[in-house]
Amino acid sequence: MIGASREALAAGRENLNSLTDNTSVDAAKLAEELSAVTALLDREVSLRRVLTDPARSGQDKADLVGSLLGRQVSGPTVDLVSGLVRSRWSGGRDLVDSVEELAAYGEIIAAQRAGKLDDLEDELFRFGRVVAGSHELRAALTEPKAGPAAKAELVHKLLGGRAQPGTVRLVTSLVTNPRGRSLEQGLTSFAKLAADRRDRVVALVTTASPLSDGQKERLSGALAKLYGRAVLLNIDVDPEVVGGVRVQIGDEIIDGTVSSRLAGARQALEG
């Protein structure tokens, strides 16, 4: 996303933060309603063209949102979407992507309010590991021929009662309406949003053997110094990992073949 669309999304996130600063606004309900708006805009091509048409005034587009959604969703959702359509967009798909991202961000805010954001982050990561380890499960969740209802039911069987409600909703939205993303891409994007909420980065750490609590603390401290931000460790164990430890942050990979970058991390593990 570039140019006007990026600026519009940034403004939308600020509006979402302002709305949810008010404790009377139900962040989880807002997220659920934004997911419904995402589905509507994804389905109705002509509507999103109208709502991103630069020839129409922002107020006209906001009025249209009010008339379409006013009786379907809550006031905060109408206000947020109205603000989005007042902005300029580089393309109609960018509007849909942004509403979807704000829906996920709303779930993250709701989890943080409940003191469950750590749980949500861990559950998303663990679910991704489970899916990566089972070809049959991944196929069942991503097979185009399988209907959304069947996929949603499978997610609830896997996670219902075992994970936070926000985790279940996020995964359900991803498998029922992937919108061109892989399951892995979607889970990674959720993890990044959660990290951004707390101004930290996520590191996928693969080690040859399990780490002690002390080793985890020292490693996160070393990586925080390296990247200048707090670091959340998602840890996987693989006895065959090169050099004993492999760290991935975003698109950057530090492994045993990059000794100069990994030296500090190794020293941290050794204490």
Tab-separated table of C-alpha atoms in Angstrom:
chain	number	residue	atom	x	y	z
A	1	MET	CA	0.000	0.000	0.000
A	2	ILE	CA	1.495	3.329	-1.045
A	3	GLY	CA	0.776	7.045	-1.300
A	4	ALA	CA	-2.681	8.250	-0.442
A	5	SER	CA	-3.861	4.841	0.713
A	6	ARG	CA	-1.083	4.532	3.263
A	7	GLU	CA	-1.912	7.955	4.658
A	8	ALA	CA	-5.610	7.075	4.785
A	9	LEU	CA	-4.902	3.858	6.686
A	10	ALA	CA	-2.693	5.709	9.169
A	11	ALA	CA	-5.505	8.202	9.768
A	12	GLY	CA	-7.962	5.334	10.186
A	13	ARG	CA	-5.760	3.699	12.798
A	14	GLU	CA	-5.535	6.979	14.714
A	15	ASN	CA	-9.326	7.241	14.624
A	16	LEU	CA	-9.640	3.662	15.866
A	17	ASN	CA	-7.252	4.374	18.730
A	18	SER	CA	-9.239	7.482	19.657
A	19	LEU	CA	-12.536	5.600	19.584
A	20	THR	CA	-11.254	2.729	21.697
A	21	ASP	CA	-9.638	5.079	24.219
A	22	ASN	CA	-13.242	5.561	25.310
A	23	THR	CA	-13.907	2.563	27.539
A	24	SER	CA	-17.604	2.683	26.671
A	25	VAL	CA	-16.737	1.528	23.130
A	26	ASP	CA	-16.730	-2.263	22.832
A	27	ALA	CA	-13.546	-2.959	20.841
A	28	ALA	CA	-14.480	-6.586	20.153
A	29	LYS	CA	-17.904	-5.577	18.792
A	30	LEU	CA	-16.265	-2.878	16.677
A	31	ALA	CA	-13.859	-5.460	15.266
A	32	GLU	CA	-16.691	-7.863	14.471
A	33	GLU	CA	-18.658	-5.161	12.674
A	34	LEU	CA	-15.607	-4.058	10.710
A	35	SER	CA	-15.154	-7.659	9.583
A	36	ALA	CA	-18.732	-7.609	8.285
A	37	VAL	CA	-18.022	-4.339	6.445
A	38	THR	CA	-14.909	-5.943	4.945
A	39	ALA	CA	-17.003	-8.799	3.583
A	40	LEU	CA	-19.546	-6.349	2.162
A	41	LEU	CA	-16.938	-4.218	0.390
A	42	ASP	CA	-15.087	-7.278	-0.860
A	43	ARG	CA	-18.305	-8.610	-2.355
A	44	GLU	CA	-19.727	-5.357	-3.760
A	45	VAL	CA	-17.239	-4.084	-6.339
A	46	SER	CA	-19.461	-1.232	-7.491
A	47	LEU	CA	-19.905	0.020	-3.932
A	48	ARG	CA	-16.211	0.233	-3.193
A	49	ARG	CA	-15.689	2.027	-6.497
A	50	VAL	CA	-18.210	4.642	-5.460
A	51	LEU	CA	-16.676	4.968	-1.993
A	52	THR	CA	-13.192	5.553	-3.418
A	53	ASP	CA	-14.239	7.723	-6.370
A	54	PRO	CA	-12.135	10.929	-6.195
A	55	ALA	CA	-14.805	12.762	-8.196
A	56	ARG	CA	-17.304	12.433	-5.325
A	57	SER	CA	-16.979	14.608	-2.245
A	58	GLY	CA	-15.923	13.044	1.010
A	59	GLN	CA	-19.155	14.120	2.650
A	60	ASP	CA	-21.254	12.489	-0.075
A	61	LYS	CA	-19.417	9.229	0.477
A	62	ALA	CA	-19.727	9.502	4.252
A	63	ASP	CA	-23.475	10.137	3.870
A	64	LEU	CA	-23.749	7.003	1.724
A	65	VAL	CA	-21.977	4.971	4.417
A	66	GLY	CA	-24.393	6.334	7.010
A	67	SER	CA	-27.437	5.416	4.949
A	68	LEU	CA	-26.156	1.904	4.170
A	69	LEU	CA	-24.742	0.963	7.560
A	70	GLY	CA	-26.571	3.171	10.033
A	71	ARG	CA	-29.133	0.523	10.957
A	72	GLN	CA	-26.778	-2.426	10.613
A	73	VAL	CA	-23.823	-1.535	12.838
A	74	SER	CA	-23.028	0.633	15.837
A	75	GLY	CA	-22.275	4.340	15.769
A	76	PRO	CA	-18.509	3.957	16.314
A	77	THR	CA	-18.261	1.648	13.299
A	78	VAL	CA	-20.205	4.092	11.119
A	79	ASP	CA	-17.955	6.938	12.325
A	80	LEU	CA	-14.793	4.990	11.581
A	81	VAL	CA	-15.835	3.855	8.091
A	82	SER	CA	-17.175	7.330	7.291
A	83	GLY	CA	-13.777	8.757	8.174
A	84	LEU	CA	-12.074	6.239	5.913
A	85	VAL	CA	-14.185	7.058	2.868
A	86	ARG	CA	-13.584	10.783	3.340
A	87	SER	CA	-9.916	10.082	2.654
A	88	ARG	CA	-8.363	9.646	-0.773
A	89	TRP	CA	-7.433	6.124	-1.875
A	90	SER	CA	-5.060	4.834	-4.531
A	91	GLY	CA	-7.461	1.984	-5.292
A	92	GLY	CA	-10.682	0.369	-4.144
A	93	ARG	CA	-8.936	-2.763	-2.895
A	94	ASP	CA	-6.847	-0.648	-0.554
A	95	LEU	CA	-9.991	0.508	1.222
A	96	VAL	CA	-11.085	-3.087	1.785
A	97	ASP	CA	-7.608	-4.113	2.963
A	98	SER	CA	-7.597	-1.226	5.421
A	99	VAL	CA	-11.013	-1.990	6.893
A	100	GLU	CA	-9.893	-5.590	7.318
A	101	GLU	CA	-6.669	-4.522	9.037
A	102	LEU	CA	-8.563	-2.231	11.390
A	103	ALA	CA	-10.908	-5.109	12.247
A	104	ALA	CA	-7.908	-7.222	13.271
A	105	TYR	CA	-6.432	-4.284	15.173
A	106	GLY	CA	-9.717	-3.929	17.041
A	107	GLU	CA	-9.449	-7.548	18.189
A	108	ILE	CA	-5.918	-6.862	19.389
A	109	ILE	CA	-7.052	-3.806	21.343
A	110	ALA	CA	-9.858	-5.834	22.922
A	111	ALA	CA	-7.389	-8.526	23.992
A	112	GLN	CA	-5.032	-5.927	25.424
A	113	ARG	CA	-7.855	-4.327	27.407
A	114	ALA	CA	-8.663	-7.730	28.890
A	115	GLY	CA	-5.027	-8.362	29.777
A	116	LYS	CA	-4.942	-11.261	27.301
A	117	LEU	CA	-2.779	-9.930	24.483
A	118	ASP	CA	0.156	-12.174	25.410
A	119	ASP	CA	-2.180	-15.160	25.261
A	120	LEU	CA	-3.576	-14.104	21.884
A	121	GLU	CA	-0.105	-13.665	20.397
A	122	ASP	CA	1.058	-17.038	21.700
A	123	GLU	CA	-2.092	-18.818	20.489
A	124	LEU	CA	-1.751	-17.412	16.979
A	125	PHE	CA	1.876	-18.504	16.848
A	126	ARG	CA	1.140	-21.998	18.187
A	127	PHE	CA	-1.754	-22.434	15.792
A	128	GLY	CA	0.542	-21.526	12.912
A	129	ARG	CA	3.053	-24.149	14.076
A	130	VAL	CA	0.332	-26.807	14.298
A	131	VAL	CA	-0.884	-26.005	10.780
A	132	ALA	CA	2.666	-26.007	9.409
A	133	GLY	CA	3.172	-29.482	10.841
A	134	SER	CA	0.023	-31.002	9.330
A	135	HIS	CA	-0.480	-31.057	5.573
A	136	GLU	CA	-3.976	-32.475	5.986
A	137	LEU	CA	-5.068	-29.764	8.419
A	138	ARG	CA	-3.648	-26.993	6.255
A	139	ALA	CA	-5.446	-28.410	3.224
A	140	ALA	CA	-8.737	-28.592	5.118
A	141	LEU	CA	-8.432	-24.938	6.154
A	142	THR	CA	-7.337	-23.619	2.756
A	143	GLU	CA	-9.006	-25.891	0.185
A	144	PRO	CA	-11.108	-23.623	-2.082
A	145	LYS	CA	-13.738	-26.329	-2.519
A	146	ALA	CA	-14.435	-26.416	1.222
A	147	GLY	CA	-17.131	-23.911	2.106
A	148	PRO	CA	-16.628	-21.091	4.642
A	149	ALA	CA	-19.093	-22.686	7.072
A	150	ALA	CA	-17.143	-25.957	7.127
A	151	LYS	CA	-13.859	-24.124	7.689
A	152	ALA	CA	-15.355	-22.021	10.484
A	153	GLU	CA	-16.695	-25.156	12.147
A	154	LEU	CA	-13.269	-26.780	11.970
A	155	VAL	CA	-11.612	-23.736	13.564
A	156	HIS	CA	-14.130	-23.816	16.403
A	157	LYS	CA	-13.493	-27.537	16.939
A	158	LEU	CA	-9.762	-26.884	17.108
A	159	LEU	CA	-9.741	-23.697	19.167
A	160	GLY	CA	-13.148	-23.287	20.783
A	161	GLY	CA	-12.770	-23.345	24.562
A	162	ARG	CA	-8.980	-23.651	24.232
A	163	ALA	CA	-8.095	-20.183	22.945
A	164	GLN	CA	-9.123	-16.594	23.485
A	165	PRO	CA	-12.339	-15.584	21.669
A	166	GLY	CA	-10.335	-12.998	19.730
A	167	THR	CA	-7.944	-15.692	18.522
A	168	VAL	CA	-10.866	-17.789	17.311
A	169	ARG	CA	-12.431	-14.831	15.501
A	170	LEU	CA	-9.176	-13.807	13.831
A	171	VAL	CA	-8.404	-17.310	12.587
A	172	THR	CA	-11.996	-17.814	11.456
A	173	SER	CA	-11.961	-14.586	9.457
A	174	LEU	CA	-8.686	-15.608	7.839
A	175	VAL	CA	-9.749	-19.080	6.713
A	176	THR	CA	-13.263	-18.090	5.610
A	177	ASN	CA	-12.224	-14.972	3.707
A	178	PRO	CA	-8.474	-15.169	2.917
A	179	ARG	CA	-8.687	-12.534	0.173
A	180	GLY	CA	-5.658	-13.838	-1.690
A	181	ARG	CA	-3.418	-14.344	1.341
A	182	SER	CA	-1.934	-17.609	2.478
A	183	LEU	CA	-2.786	-18.786	5.973
A	184	GLU	CA	0.816	-18.158	7.011
A	185	GLN	CA	0.786	-14.604	5.648
A	186	GLY	CA	-2.398	-13.807	7.492
A	187	LEU	CA	-1.149	-15.128	10.835
A	188	THR	CA	2.113	-13.227	10.385
A	189	SER	CA	0.230	-9.995	9.689
A	190	PHE	CA	-1.802	-10.441	12.895
A	191	ALA	CA	1.388	-10.986	14.880
A	192	LYS	CA	2.904	-7.816	13.436
A	193	LEU	CA	-0.165	-5.777	14.328
A	194	ALA	CA	-0.023	-7.048	17.901
A	195	ALA	CA	3.676	-6.202	18.123
A	196	ASP	CA	3.099	-2.744	16.653
A	197	ARG	CA	0.440	-2.111	19.294
A	198	ARG	CA	3.108	-2.438	21.953
A	199	ASP	CA	5.929	-0.914	19.919
A	200	ARG	CA	7.949	-4.079	19.700
A	201	VAL	CA	9.121	-6.512	17.045
A	202	VAL	CA	8.502	-10.248	16.779
A	203	ALA	CA	11.422	-12.649	16.479
A	204	LEU	CA	10.916	-16.235	15.336
A	205	VAL	CA	13.685	-18.099	17.148
A	206	THR	CA	14.533	-21.672	16.152
A	207	THR	CA	16.930	-23.445	18.483
A	208	ALA	CA	18.483	-26.878	18.577
A	209	SER	CA	17.245	-27.425	22.149
A	210	PRO	CA	14.690	-25.755	24.453
A	211	LEU	CA	15.746	-22.502	26.118
A	212	SER	CA	15.585	-21.821	29.830
A	213	ASP	CA	13.769	-18.742	31.110
A	214	GLY	CA	17.117	-17.112	31.757
A	215	GLN	CA	18.302	-17.786	28.226
A	216	LYS	CA	15.088	-16.357	26.799
A	217	GLU	CA	15.497	-13.212	28.862
A	218	ARG	CA	19.121	-12.741	27.834
A	219	LEU	CA	18.368	-13.390	24.165
A	220	SER	CA	15.466	-10.930	24.073
A	221	GLY	CA	17.693	-8.348	25.744
A	222	ALA	CA	20.474	-8.852	23.203
A	223	LEU	CA	18.047	-8.580	20.287
A	224	ALA	CA	16.411	-5.494	21.800
A	225	LYS	CA	19.823	-3.794	21.860
A	226	LEU	CA	20.428	-4.854	18.265
A	227	TYR	CA	17.071	-3.571	16.947
A	228	GLY	CA	16.410	-0.695	19.316
A	229	ARG	CA	12.962	-1.969	20.327
A	230	ALA	CA	11.490	-4.516	22.703
A	231	VAL	CA	11.419	-8.000	21.178
A	232	LEU	CA	8.819	-10.756	21.546
A	233	LEU	CA	10.301	-14.240	21.133
A	234	ASN	CA	8.318	-16.963	19.389
A	235	ILE	CA	10.418	-20.064	19.935
A	236	ASP	CA	10.519	-23.302	17.957
A	237	VAL	CA	12.821	-26.278	18.581
A	238	ASP	CA	14.562	-28.025	15.670
A	239	PRO	CA	17.606	-30.227	16.467
A	240	GLU	CA	18.908	-29.719	12.924
A	241	VAL	CA	19.021	-25.905	12.980
A	242	VAL	CA	22.309	-24.545	11.614
A	243	GLY	CA	24.640	-23.201	14.297
A	244	GLY	CA	22.266	-24.100	17.108
A	245	VAL	CA	20.107	-20.990	16.785
A	246	ARG	CA	18.304	-19.159	13.988
A	247	VAL	CA	16.517	-15.831	14.401
A	248	GLN	CA	14.092	-14.296	11.920
A	249	ILE	CA	12.730	-10.779	12.353
A	250	GLY	CA	10.549	-9.701	9.451
A	251	ASP	CA	12.375	-10.601	6.265
A	252	GLU	CA	15.789	-10.622	7.952
A	253	ILE	CA	17.260	-13.974	8.934
A	254	ILE	CA	20.201	-14.380	11.293
A	255	ASP	CA	21.539	-17.931	11.460
A	256	GLY	CA	24.689	-19.826	12.179
A	257	THR	CA	26.169	-18.790	8.834
A	258	VAL	CA	26.113	-15.112	9.835
A	259	SER	CA	28.489	-15.341	12.753
A	260	SER	CA	29.116	-11.619	13.217
A	261	ARG	CA	25.416	-10.804	13.638
A	262	LEU	CA	24.733	-13.855	15.783
A	263	ALA	CA	27.660	-13.522	18.167
A	264	GLY	CA	25.774	-11.337	20.617
A	265	ALA	CA	22.785	-13.643	20.621
A	266	ARG	CA	24.969	-16.688	21.264
A	267	GLN	CA	26.751	-14.935	24.106
A	268	ALA	CA	23.373	-14.045	25.579
A	269	LEU	CA	22.286	-17.695	25.470
A	270	GLU	CA	25.514	-18.772	27.149
A	271	GLY	CA	25.088	-16.106	29.844
